[in-house]
Structure formats: structure tokens, C-alpha cells
């Protein structure tokens, strides 16, 4: 059983990871954060954005008639990946994990695999 | 012994409430600098008790926001028998309070991640409820360790950053909503083809009865006050709900000095804290209930009646600055009592 901070330390060891945060979906609050030093990324703002992006995805899917929850959302820019995972789907009180990765150094498939493992350890 | 704000002039007081909240901010910053372990008792409406460990905020006990245990029970994550079982297992243990979280986890009732999420979110939410209400004074008191704390706690900087973000988000909404005053009701007629609602929106709509404020709804549903307020603001924007009426919150005067911190209660399922806040006294007649909905409720028990002490009514500009200036002096009194 991991604490949120321990999980973030493991996320930060993933190649290319520069910032990570656990986000309370209902409030958009960054509950625990790691990294971002030097990257210039405001994690409080990123957390709010992560929550909004998942809300938009959920809303679109609901309008399309898809009942299943959003597992993750990936926002890619020329230099970075911004990954938002639904760690615990508690409806309005879901727990999200935001991870910022440098594209030049990150392997997206491997990163997703490792994040899934960390989530399993967090839930067990 | 305490920080006491001059009694605010009634008409201008609301405009100065943000200044009052800064008193709490300054106090918590000071506690962080000196790595205080204990609690800051905040007098006001709703007021509350901010629990600190080594200067970090680990819990906020306030009648203005549902605590972790209320959220666990009202949201249906835990049944009352789950809860009483865990409470029973730690009863009589002097270190019981800090063992409650591990006990709930080891019984498989809640995961460690979920409990940590709830505890940290409740710290932010309790701070939001206390700081956006009326803050009259702050005093340092010693308390026992709190149930289900956030471990590690939240720094004063981060707490205030988050509070500012929340105030900013709510102030920027097209339809502003007062979480402790606006009684919400669904609109009675919808002029459109179809509506898509999330489950949490449905739950809000089905409990918004024109008597409950967002804060009341948060208690009923076992969710955070800010989360509910934000969702209500979205529903207002979407034209699905409206403000039925506005609860008047009486302005408070400073509390009598020398008050004791509220007595620690063992949170038990079915106690008064779980009553539906919009319906405080089921035994009372309908007229009485209407009246009582306008009174401040669930104030920590032992602080004494508001308005019992008559502080000078002088109110001048720059009030927040004056409180700030008084802080170091008051702090010295606290420290000498330690």
C-alpha cells in the first residue's frame, strides 16, 4: 500500500517525467505534487486543467452515449506529453494523476505501462 | 491571549471579510514559521479549529464543511456499522485517534489512497469554509491529535494558494453563488430538447429543494462544500437551477475572551453532525424550522453566545493592516503561555 507521495516518487523515476500531481477531480485541487522545478510548470494550474480536460471528455462521451468512464486523456505538444489518468473513478470525487513528460526522453508506451503498475500498487 | 478584531460596522463588514480571512492566513503563516503543533481556534461564522502538526495543517474541524468522517458515511462509502465497528476497535486506546485511519484501511473499508485524498481535500475544503465566512479572532490552543488527519499536512503557502485559486474561480463565474447563503432549487420549466447530466449533477438536482444552500447539500451528499458550490455554479450557468432565496447570515461580534476550545467529540454515526442541515430540528413545527434556517447553525459548542462582549464599534479603513500589526504582540502572549 503506497501513499500518494510514494507513488509520485515512482512516477518521477519514469524516463522523461518532469512533473506529476494527484488531483482531486471535483475541486481541481492538486493534493500532492512532485517535480516541476525549473520546468516552469505551475502544477496548481496544471491540476485545474487536468480536471477540466477530464470533465470535457466525460461530458462529450456522455452526449455520445458512451457509458464507460474516462481512463486517460493525453494532450501532446511539440515538446511534451501531458497525461491525465483516472486513478480512482469515484464519479464527482474521482482521483486523477497528472504526469508531464518530455517527448525527447520519454517512451509513451513504457510510461503508460509503468504508471498502470504504480496505480495497481496504490489501489492494493 | 487572543486576536480581536474591532467590531465591524454592519453595513461595510461584508466588504472587509477578505481582510478578516487574511488574519487567519497570517496566523497560519506564523504557525508554519514556528512549526507549531496544536490548533488555531477561529472565532466567527462558521469558525472552526485548524489542527497543526509541526506547522503543517493536518485537519480543519468546522461546522461549515463536512469532515472526512461525514463524507465517508454520507457518500455511502462506509455503512454506520462499518464505522461503529472501527470506532469500537480503537475505543479506550489513548492513541486511538491516530489509529482510526489505519484501522479503517486494515478492515478493507477504504483504501489508503482514498483516505489520503479525502483527508487532504477536507483540509482545503474546511479552510475554504472558514476563510470565506466571518473570521473574528484566532487563538492558539492545544488539542489532542485529530481523527483522520492528512499526513503529511499542508503548508500554509499551499493552503493559501489553493484558497486564492478557489476564490478566483468562483468570482469569475457568470452566475456567482454564495455557498452558505443561496438556497438552490431546480428551475420549474425547461425550454429545450434534451439535457445531459452527470450522476453528481443529478444527485444535486434531486436534493436541491429550495431550502438547502450549497453548504447544506455538501453535508447531505457527503461531498466538499467547494466542489458542490462549483457544480451548482455550472448548473446555474446551464439554466437548470436557480437561487430560490437568500439566507441572511447575522454579523457576529467578537467572542468573549478566555473561551475554551470545543470539547473533542468521538465522531459517532447518527450524531447531530449528520443531521440534514436544512432541517435542523425535526421535532419543531414548520414555522420554527423556517426561522431556524436563518440562524447560524452547528457552531462549535462552548464558545459562548456571539455578541456577548462589546468591543468598541470603531471601524476605520485599513482594518486588515491593523490586525496584522497586532499579530506579533498577540503571538508573544501565546508563546509565553506555552
Short mmCIF file of N, CA and C in Angstrom, two decimals, chain B residues 131-262:
data_model
loop_
_atom_site.label_atom_id
_atom_site.label_comp_id
_atom_site.label_asym_id
_atom_site.label_seq_id
_atom_site.Cartn_x
_atom_site.Cartn_y
_atom_site.Cartn_z
N UNK B 131 -12.42 30.40 5.93
CA UNK B 131 -11.83 31.66 5.46
C UNK B 131 -12.80 32.50 4.63
N UNK B 132 -13.81 31.88 4.03
CA UNK B 132 -14.77 32.67 3.27
C UNK B 132 -15.96 33.09 4.12
N UNK B 133 -15.96 32.67 5.39
CA UNK B 133 -17.00 33.12 6.31
C UNK B 133 -16.54 34.35 7.06
N UNK B 134 -17.08 34.54 8.25
CA UNK B 134 -16.66 35.66 9.09
C UNK B 134 -15.57 35.18 10.04
N UNK B 135 -14.43 35.83 9.96
CA UNK B 135 -13.32 35.50 10.86
C UNK B 135 -13.16 36.65 11.84
N UNK B 136 -13.38 36.39 13.10
CA UNK B 136 -13.35 37.47 14.09
C UNK B 136 -12.07 37.43 14.90
N UNK B 137 -11.66 36.27 15.33
CA UNK B 137 -10.38 36.19 16.02
C UNK B 137 -9.76 34.81 15.85
N UNK B 138 -8.48 34.75 16.10
CA UNK B 138 -7.75 33.49 16.00
C UNK B 138 -6.94 33.33 17.27
N UNK B 139 -7.06 32.20 17.94
CA UNK B 139 -6.19 31.96 19.09
C UNK B 139 -5.59 30.57 19.02
N UNK B 140 -4.41 30.49 19.55
CA UNK B 140 -3.71 29.21 19.56
C UNK B 140 -4.16 28.42 20.77
N UNK B 141 -4.56 27.19 20.56
CA UNK B 141 -4.97 26.33 21.67
C UNK B 141 -4.26 24.99 21.51
N UNK B 142 -4.19 24.26 22.61
CA UNK B 142 -3.61 22.92 22.48
C UNK B 142 -4.75 21.91 22.41
N UNK B 143 -4.61 20.92 21.56
CA UNK B 143 -5.66 19.92 21.40
C UNK B 143 -5.01 18.54 21.29
N UNK B 144 -5.85 17.53 21.38
CA UNK B 144 -5.40 16.18 21.12
C UNK B 144 -5.25 15.99 19.62
N UNK B 145 -4.49 14.98 19.19
CA UNK B 145 -4.38 14.70 17.76
C UNK B 145 -5.77 14.46 17.17
N UNK B 146 -5.95 14.88 15.93
CA UNK B 146 -7.28 14.80 15.33
C UNK B 146 -7.46 13.48 14.58
N UNK B 147 -8.73 13.05 14.51
CA UNK B 147 -9.10 11.86 13.75
C UNK B 147 -8.79 12.07 12.28
N UNK B 148 -8.33 11.04 11.64
CA UNK B 148 -8.18 11.01 10.19
C UNK B 148 -7.49 12.26 9.64
N UNK B 149 -6.28 12.55 10.14
CA UNK B 149 -5.57 13.73 9.65
C UNK B 149 -4.97 13.48 8.26
N UNK B 150 -4.63 14.59 7.59
CA UNK B 150 -3.85 14.49 6.35
C UNK B 150 -2.39 14.32 6.75
N UNK B 151 -1.76 13.26 6.28
CA UNK B 151 -0.35 13.02 6.61
C UNK B 151 0.43 12.82 5.32
N UNK B 152 1.45 13.64 5.03
CA UNK B 152 1.82 14.84 5.76
C UNK B 152 0.79 15.96 5.58
N UNK B 153 0.85 16.95 6.45
CA UNK B 153 -0.07 18.09 6.37
C UNK B 153 0.28 19.03 5.23
N UNK B 154 -0.51 20.09 5.13
CA UNK B 154 -0.38 21.04 4.02
C UNK B 154 0.33 22.30 4.52
N UNK B 155 1.26 22.80 3.71
CA UNK B 155 1.97 24.01 4.11
C UNK B 155 1.02 25.22 4.03
N UNK B 156 1.33 26.23 4.84
CA UNK B 156 0.49 27.44 4.84
C UNK B 156 0.46 28.08 3.46
N UNK B 157 1.60 28.09 2.78
CA UNK B 157 1.66 28.68 1.44
C UNK B 157 0.72 27.97 0.47
N UNK B 158 0.79 26.66 0.48
CA UNK B 158 -0.03 25.88 -0.44
C UNK B 158 -1.52 26.06 -0.10
N UNK B 159 -1.83 26.11 1.20
CA UNK B 159 -3.20 26.28 1.64
C UNK B 159 -3.77 27.59 1.12
N UNK B 160 -2.96 28.64 1.21
CA UNK B 160 -3.45 29.95 0.79
C UNK B 160 -3.49 30.08 -0.71
N UNK B 161 -2.54 29.44 -1.39
CA UNK B 161 -2.55 29.42 -2.85
C UNK B 161 -3.86 28.78 -3.35
N UNK B 162 -4.22 27.67 -2.72
CA UNK B 162 -5.43 26.96 -3.12
C UNK B 162 -6.69 27.78 -2.79
N UNK B 163 -6.67 28.43 -1.62
CA UNK B 163 -7.81 29.27 -1.25
C UNK B 163 -7.99 30.41 -2.25
N UNK B 164 -6.87 31.04 -2.63
CA UNK B 164 -6.94 32.12 -3.62
C UNK B 164 -7.48 31.62 -4.95
N UNK B 165 -7.01 30.44 -5.35
CA UNK B 165 -7.48 29.87 -6.61
C UNK B 165 -9.00 29.68 -6.56
N UNK B 166 -9.50 29.15 -5.44
CA UNK B 166 -10.93 28.88 -5.33
C UNK B 166 -11.75 30.18 -5.34
N UNK B 167 -11.26 31.17 -4.60
CA UNK B 167 -11.99 32.45 -4.59
C UNK B 167 -12.02 33.04 -5.99
N UNK B 168 -10.89 32.90 -6.69
CA UNK B 168 -10.78 33.44 -8.04
C UNK B 168 -11.73 32.71 -9.00
N UNK B 169 -11.76 31.38 -8.92
CA UNK B 169 -12.62 30.59 -9.79
C UNK B 169 -14.08 30.97 -9.57
N UNK B 170 -14.50 31.06 -8.30
CA UNK B 170 -15.91 31.36 -8.02
C UNK B 170 -16.26 32.79 -8.42
N UNK B 171 -15.31 33.72 -8.19
CA UNK B 171 -15.58 35.12 -8.54
C UNK B 171 -15.69 35.28 -10.05
N UNK B 172 -15.07 34.39 -10.80
CA UNK B 172 -15.08 34.51 -12.26
C UNK B 172 -16.28 33.84 -12.92
N UNK B 173 -17.13 33.18 -12.14
CA UNK B 173 -18.30 32.53 -12.73
C UNK B 173 -19.30 33.57 -13.21
N UNK B 174 -20.00 33.25 -14.28
CA UNK B 174 -21.01 34.18 -14.80
C UNK B 174 -22.11 34.39 -13.77
N UNK B 175 -22.53 33.28 -13.13
CA UNK B 175 -23.58 33.36 -12.10
C UNK B 175 -22.93 33.10 -10.74
N UNK B 176 -22.61 34.14 -9.99
CA UNK B 176 -21.96 33.90 -8.71
C UNK B 176 -22.92 33.21 -7.74
N UNK B 177 -22.38 32.39 -6.87
CA UNK B 177 -23.23 31.69 -5.92
C UNK B 177 -22.56 31.74 -4.55
N UNK B 178 -23.34 32.08 -3.51
CA UNK B 178 -22.83 32.14 -2.14
C UNK B 178 -23.09 30.80 -1.48
N UNK B 179 -22.00 30.08 -1.14
CA UNK B 179 -22.17 28.69 -0.71
C UNK B 179 -22.91 28.57 0.61
N UNK B 180 -22.89 29.62 1.43
CA UNK B 180 -23.54 29.50 2.74
C UNK B 180 -24.88 30.23 2.79
N UNK B 181 -25.29 30.84 1.68
CA UNK B 181 -26.50 31.66 1.77
C UNK B 181 -27.53 31.35 0.70
N UNK B 182 -27.12 31.04 -0.51
CA UNK B 182 -28.07 30.89 -1.61
C UNK B 182 -28.79 29.55 -1.53
N UNK B 183 -30.09 29.60 -1.34
CA UNK B 183 -30.88 28.37 -1.34
C UNK B 183 -31.24 28.02 -2.77
N UNK B 184 -30.93 26.80 -3.15
CA UNK B 184 -30.97 26.41 -4.56
C UNK B 184 -32.19 25.54 -4.84
N UNK B 185 -32.79 25.76 -6.00
CA UNK B 185 -33.94 24.95 -6.42
C UNK B 185 -33.84 24.74 -7.94
N UNK B 186 -34.24 23.58 -8.44
CA UNK B 186 -34.26 23.39 -9.90
C UNK B 186 -35.25 24.33 -10.54
N UNK B 187 -34.98 24.78 -11.74
CA UNK B 187 -35.95 25.63 -12.44
C UNK B 187 -37.18 24.78 -12.71
N UNK B 188 -38.34 25.40 -12.74
CA UNK B 188 -39.56 24.61 -12.80
C UNK B 188 -39.94 24.25 -14.24
N UNK B 189 -39.37 24.94 -15.19
CA UNK B 189 -39.72 24.68 -16.58
C UNK B 189 -38.46 24.76 -17.42
N UNK B 190 -38.24 23.74 -18.25
CA UNK B 190 -37.03 23.70 -19.07
C UNK B 190 -37.43 23.77 -20.53
N UNK B 191 -36.94 24.79 -21.20
CA UNK B 191 -37.35 25.01 -22.58
C UNK B 191 -36.25 24.54 -23.53
N UNK B 192 -36.06 23.26 -23.59
CA UNK B 192 -35.07 22.72 -24.52
C UNK B 192 -35.35 21.26 -24.82
N UNK B 193 -34.64 20.72 -25.81
CA UNK B 193 -34.96 19.37 -26.28
C UNK B 193 -34.45 18.28 -25.36
N UNK B 194 -33.22 18.44 -24.89
CA UNK B 194 -32.61 17.36 -24.10
C UNK B 194 -31.57 17.93 -23.16
N UNK B 195 -31.33 17.22 -22.09
CA UNK B 195 -30.33 17.63 -21.10
C UNK B 195 -29.46 16.42 -20.77
N UNK B 196 -28.15 16.60 -20.73
CA UNK B 196 -27.27 15.53 -20.28
C UNK B 196 -26.71 15.91 -18.92
N UNK B 197 -26.91 15.03 -17.95
CA UNK B 197 -26.43 15.31 -16.59
C UNK B 197 -25.43 14.25 -16.17
N UNK B 198 -24.42 14.68 -15.41
CA UNK B 198 -23.54 13.70 -14.78
C UNK B 198 -24.25 13.19 -13.53
N UNK B 199 -23.85 12.01 -13.03
CA UNK B 199 -24.51 11.49 -11.83
C UNK B 199 -24.44 12.49 -10.66
N UNK B 200 -23.30 13.18 -10.52
CA UNK B 200 -23.20 14.10 -9.38
C UNK B 200 -24.12 15.30 -9.57
N UNK B 201 -24.35 15.68 -10.83
CA UNK B 201 -25.31 16.77 -11.06
C UNK B 201 -26.74 16.32 -10.74
N UNK B 202 -27.02 15.08 -11.13
CA UNK B 202 -28.36 14.55 -10.82
C UNK B 202 -28.59 14.53 -9.31
N UNK B 203 -27.56 14.06 -8.57
CA UNK B 203 -27.70 13.99 -7.12
C UNK B 203 -27.96 15.38 -6.52
N UNK B 204 -27.30 16.38 -7.06
CA UNK B 204 -27.51 17.74 -6.56
C UNK B 204 -28.94 18.20 -6.86
N UNK B 205 -29.37 17.99 -8.12
CA UNK B 205 -30.70 18.43 -8.52
C UNK B 205 -31.79 17.77 -7.67
N UNK B 206 -31.58 16.50 -7.38
CA UNK B 206 -32.65 15.79 -6.68
C UNK B 206 -32.68 16.16 -5.20
N UNK B 207 -31.63 16.79 -4.69
CA UNK B 207 -31.65 17.20 -3.28
C UNK B 207 -31.81 18.71 -3.10
N UNK B 208 -31.71 19.45 -4.18
CA UNK B 208 -31.89 20.90 -4.09
C UNK B 208 -33.38 21.19 -4.01
N UNK B 209 -33.83 21.60 -2.83
CA UNK B 209 -35.27 21.72 -2.63
C UNK B 209 -35.71 23.15 -2.32
N UNK B 210 -34.81 24.10 -2.58
CA UNK B 210 -35.18 25.49 -2.32
C UNK B 210 -34.92 25.91 -0.89
N UNK B 211 -34.56 24.95 -0.04
CA UNK B 211 -34.22 25.28 1.35
C UNK B 211 -32.72 25.13 1.59
N UNK B 212 -32.10 24.25 0.82
CA UNK B 212 -30.70 23.92 1.07
C UNK B 212 -29.77 24.84 0.29
N UNK B 213 -28.77 25.32 0.98
CA UNK B 213 -27.69 26.05 0.33
C UNK B 213 -26.68 25.03 -0.19
N UNK B 214 -25.71 25.45 -1.02
CA UNK B 214 -24.66 24.51 -1.44
C UNK B 214 -23.98 23.84 -0.24
N UNK B 215 -23.79 24.59 0.83
CA UNK B 215 -23.17 24.00 2.01
C UNK B 215 -24.04 22.90 2.61
N UNK B 216 -25.35 23.15 2.67
CA UNK B 216 -26.27 22.12 3.17
C UNK B 216 -26.21 20.88 2.29
N UNK B 217 -26.18 21.11 0.96
CA UNK B 217 -26.13 19.98 0.02
C UNK B 217 -24.85 19.18 0.21
N UNK B 218 -23.76 19.88 0.51
CA UNK B 218 -22.49 19.19 0.73
C UNK B 218 -22.61 18.24 1.92
N UNK B 219 -23.28 18.69 2.99
CA UNK B 219 -23.46 17.83 4.16
C UNK B 219 -24.37 16.65 3.82
N UNK B 220 -25.45 16.92 3.08
CA UNK B 220 -26.40 15.86 2.77
C UNK B 220 -25.75 14.78 1.90
N UNK B 221 -24.95 15.21 0.93
CA UNK B 221 -24.38 14.27 -0.03
C UNK B 221 -23.01 13.75 0.39
N UNK B 222 -22.43 14.33 1.43
CA UNK B 222 -21.10 13.89 1.84
C UNK B 222 -20.03 14.28 0.85
N UNK B 223 -20.11 15.50 0.35
CA UNK B 223 -19.09 15.99 -0.59
C UNK B 223 -18.54 17.31 -0.07
N UNK B 224 -17.47 17.78 -0.69
CA UNK B 224 -16.87 19.04 -0.26
C UNK B 224 -17.76 20.22 -0.60
N UNK B 225 -17.69 21.27 0.22
CA UNK B 225 -18.51 22.46 0.00
C UNK B 225 -18.11 23.16 -1.30
N UNK B 226 -16.79 23.27 -1.53
CA UNK B 226 -16.35 23.96 -2.74
C UNK B 226 -16.75 23.18 -3.98
N UNK B 227 -16.57 21.86 -3.95
CA UNK B 227 -16.92 21.03 -5.12
C UNK B 227 -18.40 21.19 -5.44
N UNK B 228 -19.23 21.17 -4.41
CA UNK B 228 -20.67 21.31 -4.61
C UNK B 228 -21.01 22.72 -5.12
N UNK B 229 -20.37 23.72 -4.54
CA UNK B 229 -20.64 25.10 -4.95
C UNK B 229 -20.30 25.32 -6.42
N UNK B 230 -19.16 24.75 -6.83
CA UNK B 230 -18.72 24.88 -8.22
C UNK B 230 -19.71 24.19 -9.16
N UNK B 231 -20.17 23.01 -8.75
CA UNK B 231 -21.12 22.27 -9.58
C UNK B 231 -22.44 23.04 -9.67
N UNK B 232 -22.85 23.64 -8.56
CA UNK B 232 -24.08 24.45 -8.57
C UNK B 232 -23.91 25.65 -9.51
N UNK B 233 -22.71 26.24 -9.49
CA UNK B 233 -22.45 27.38 -10.38
C UNK B 233 -22.57 26.94 -11.84
N UNK B 234 -22.11 25.74 -12.14
CA UNK B 234 -22.25 25.22 -13.52
C UNK B 234 -23.72 25.00 -13.87
N UNK B 235 -24.48 24.46 -12.90
CA UNK B 235 -25.90 24.22 -13.15
C UNK B 235 -26.66 25.54 -13.32
N UNK B 236 -26.24 26.57 -12.57
CA UNK B 236 -26.84 27.90 -12.74
C UNK B 236 -26.56 28.42 -14.14
N UNK B 237 -25.29 28.27 -14.57
CA UNK B 237 -24.91 28.69 -15.92
C UNK B 237 -25.74 27.99 -16.97
N UNK B 238 -25.99 26.71 -16.72
CA UNK B 238 -26.72 25.91 -17.70
C UNK B 238 -28.23 26.17 -17.63
N UNK B 239 -28.64 27.00 -16.68
CA UNK B 239 -30.06 27.31 -16.56
C UNK B 239 -30.90 26.19 -15.99
N UNK B 240 -30.26 25.27 -15.25
CA UNK B 240 -31.00 24.13 -14.70
C UNK B 240 -31.47 24.38 -13.28
N UNK B 241 -30.78 25.26 -12.55
CA UNK B 241 -31.22 25.59 -11.20
C UNK B 241 -31.28 27.11 -11.06
N UNK B 242 -31.90 27.56 -9.99
CA UNK B 242 -31.92 28.99 -9.70
C UNK B 242 -31.83 29.18 -8.19
N UNK B 243 -31.53 30.43 -7.80
CA UNK B 243 -31.49 30.74 -6.37
C UNK B 243 -32.91 31.04 -5.93
N UNK B 244 -33.42 30.23 -5.00
CA UNK B 244 -34.80 30.39 -4.55
C UNK B 244 -34.90 31.56 -3.58
N UNK B 245 -33.97 31.64 -2.65
CA UNK B 245 -33.96 32.74 -1.70
C UNK B 245 -32.57 32.80 -1.10
N UNK B 246 -32.35 33.82 -0.31
CA UNK B 246 -31.02 34.02 0.24
C UNK B 246 -31.11 34.05 1.76
N UNK B 247 -30.32 33.18 2.38
CA UNK B 247 -30.29 33.11 3.84
C UNK B 247 -29.50 34.30 4.37
N UNK B 248 -30.06 34.97 5.35
CA UNK B 248 -29.32 36.08 5.95
C UNK B 248 -28.40 35.53 7.03
N UNK B 249 -27.14 35.89 6.95
CA UNK B 249 -26.20 35.46 7.98
C UNK B 249 -25.94 36.62 8.91
N UNK B 250 -26.32 36.53 10.17
CA UNK B 250 -26.10 37.65 11.09
C UNK B 250 -24.61 37.93 11.25
N UNK B 251 -24.28 39.19 11.33
CA UNK B 251 -22.88 39.53 11.56
C UNK B 251 -22.55 39.32 13.03
N UNK B 252 -21.41 38.74 13.27
CA UNK B 252 -21.04 38.41 14.65
C UNK B 252 -20.14 39.48 15.23
N UNK B 253 -20.16 39.55 16.55
CA UNK B 253 -19.21 40.39 17.27
C UNK B 253 -18.17 39.49 17.90
N UNK B 254 -17.05 40.07 18.30
CA UNK B 254 -16.02 39.24 18.89
C UNK B 254 -16.55 38.44 20.08
N UNK B 255 -16.00 37.24 20.21
CA UNK B 255 -16.43 36.37 21.28
C UNK B 255 -15.81 36.81 22.60
N UNK B 256 -16.43 36.42 23.70
CA UNK B 256 -15.82 36.73 25.00
C UNK B 256 -14.43 36.08 25.08
N UNK B 257 -13.52 36.74 25.74
CA UNK B 257 -12.17 36.18 25.82
C UNK B 257 -12.15 35.02 26.81
N UNK B 258 -11.11 34.23 26.73
CA UNK B 258 -10.92 33.14 27.67
C UNK B 258 -11.77 31.93 27.36
N UNK B 259 -12.36 31.87 26.17
CA UNK B 259 -13.15 30.71 25.80
C UNK B 259 -12.28 29.47 25.65
N UNK B 260 -12.87 28.34 25.93
CA UNK B 260 -12.14 27.09 25.80
C UNK B 260 -12.37 26.53 24.39
N UNK B 261 -11.42 25.75 23.88
CA UNK B 261 -11.68 25.10 22.60
C UNK B 261 -12.82 24.12 22.75
N UNK B 262 -13.54 23.88 21.65
CA UNK B 262 -14.66 22.95 21.73
C UNK B 262 -14.17 21.60 22.24
#
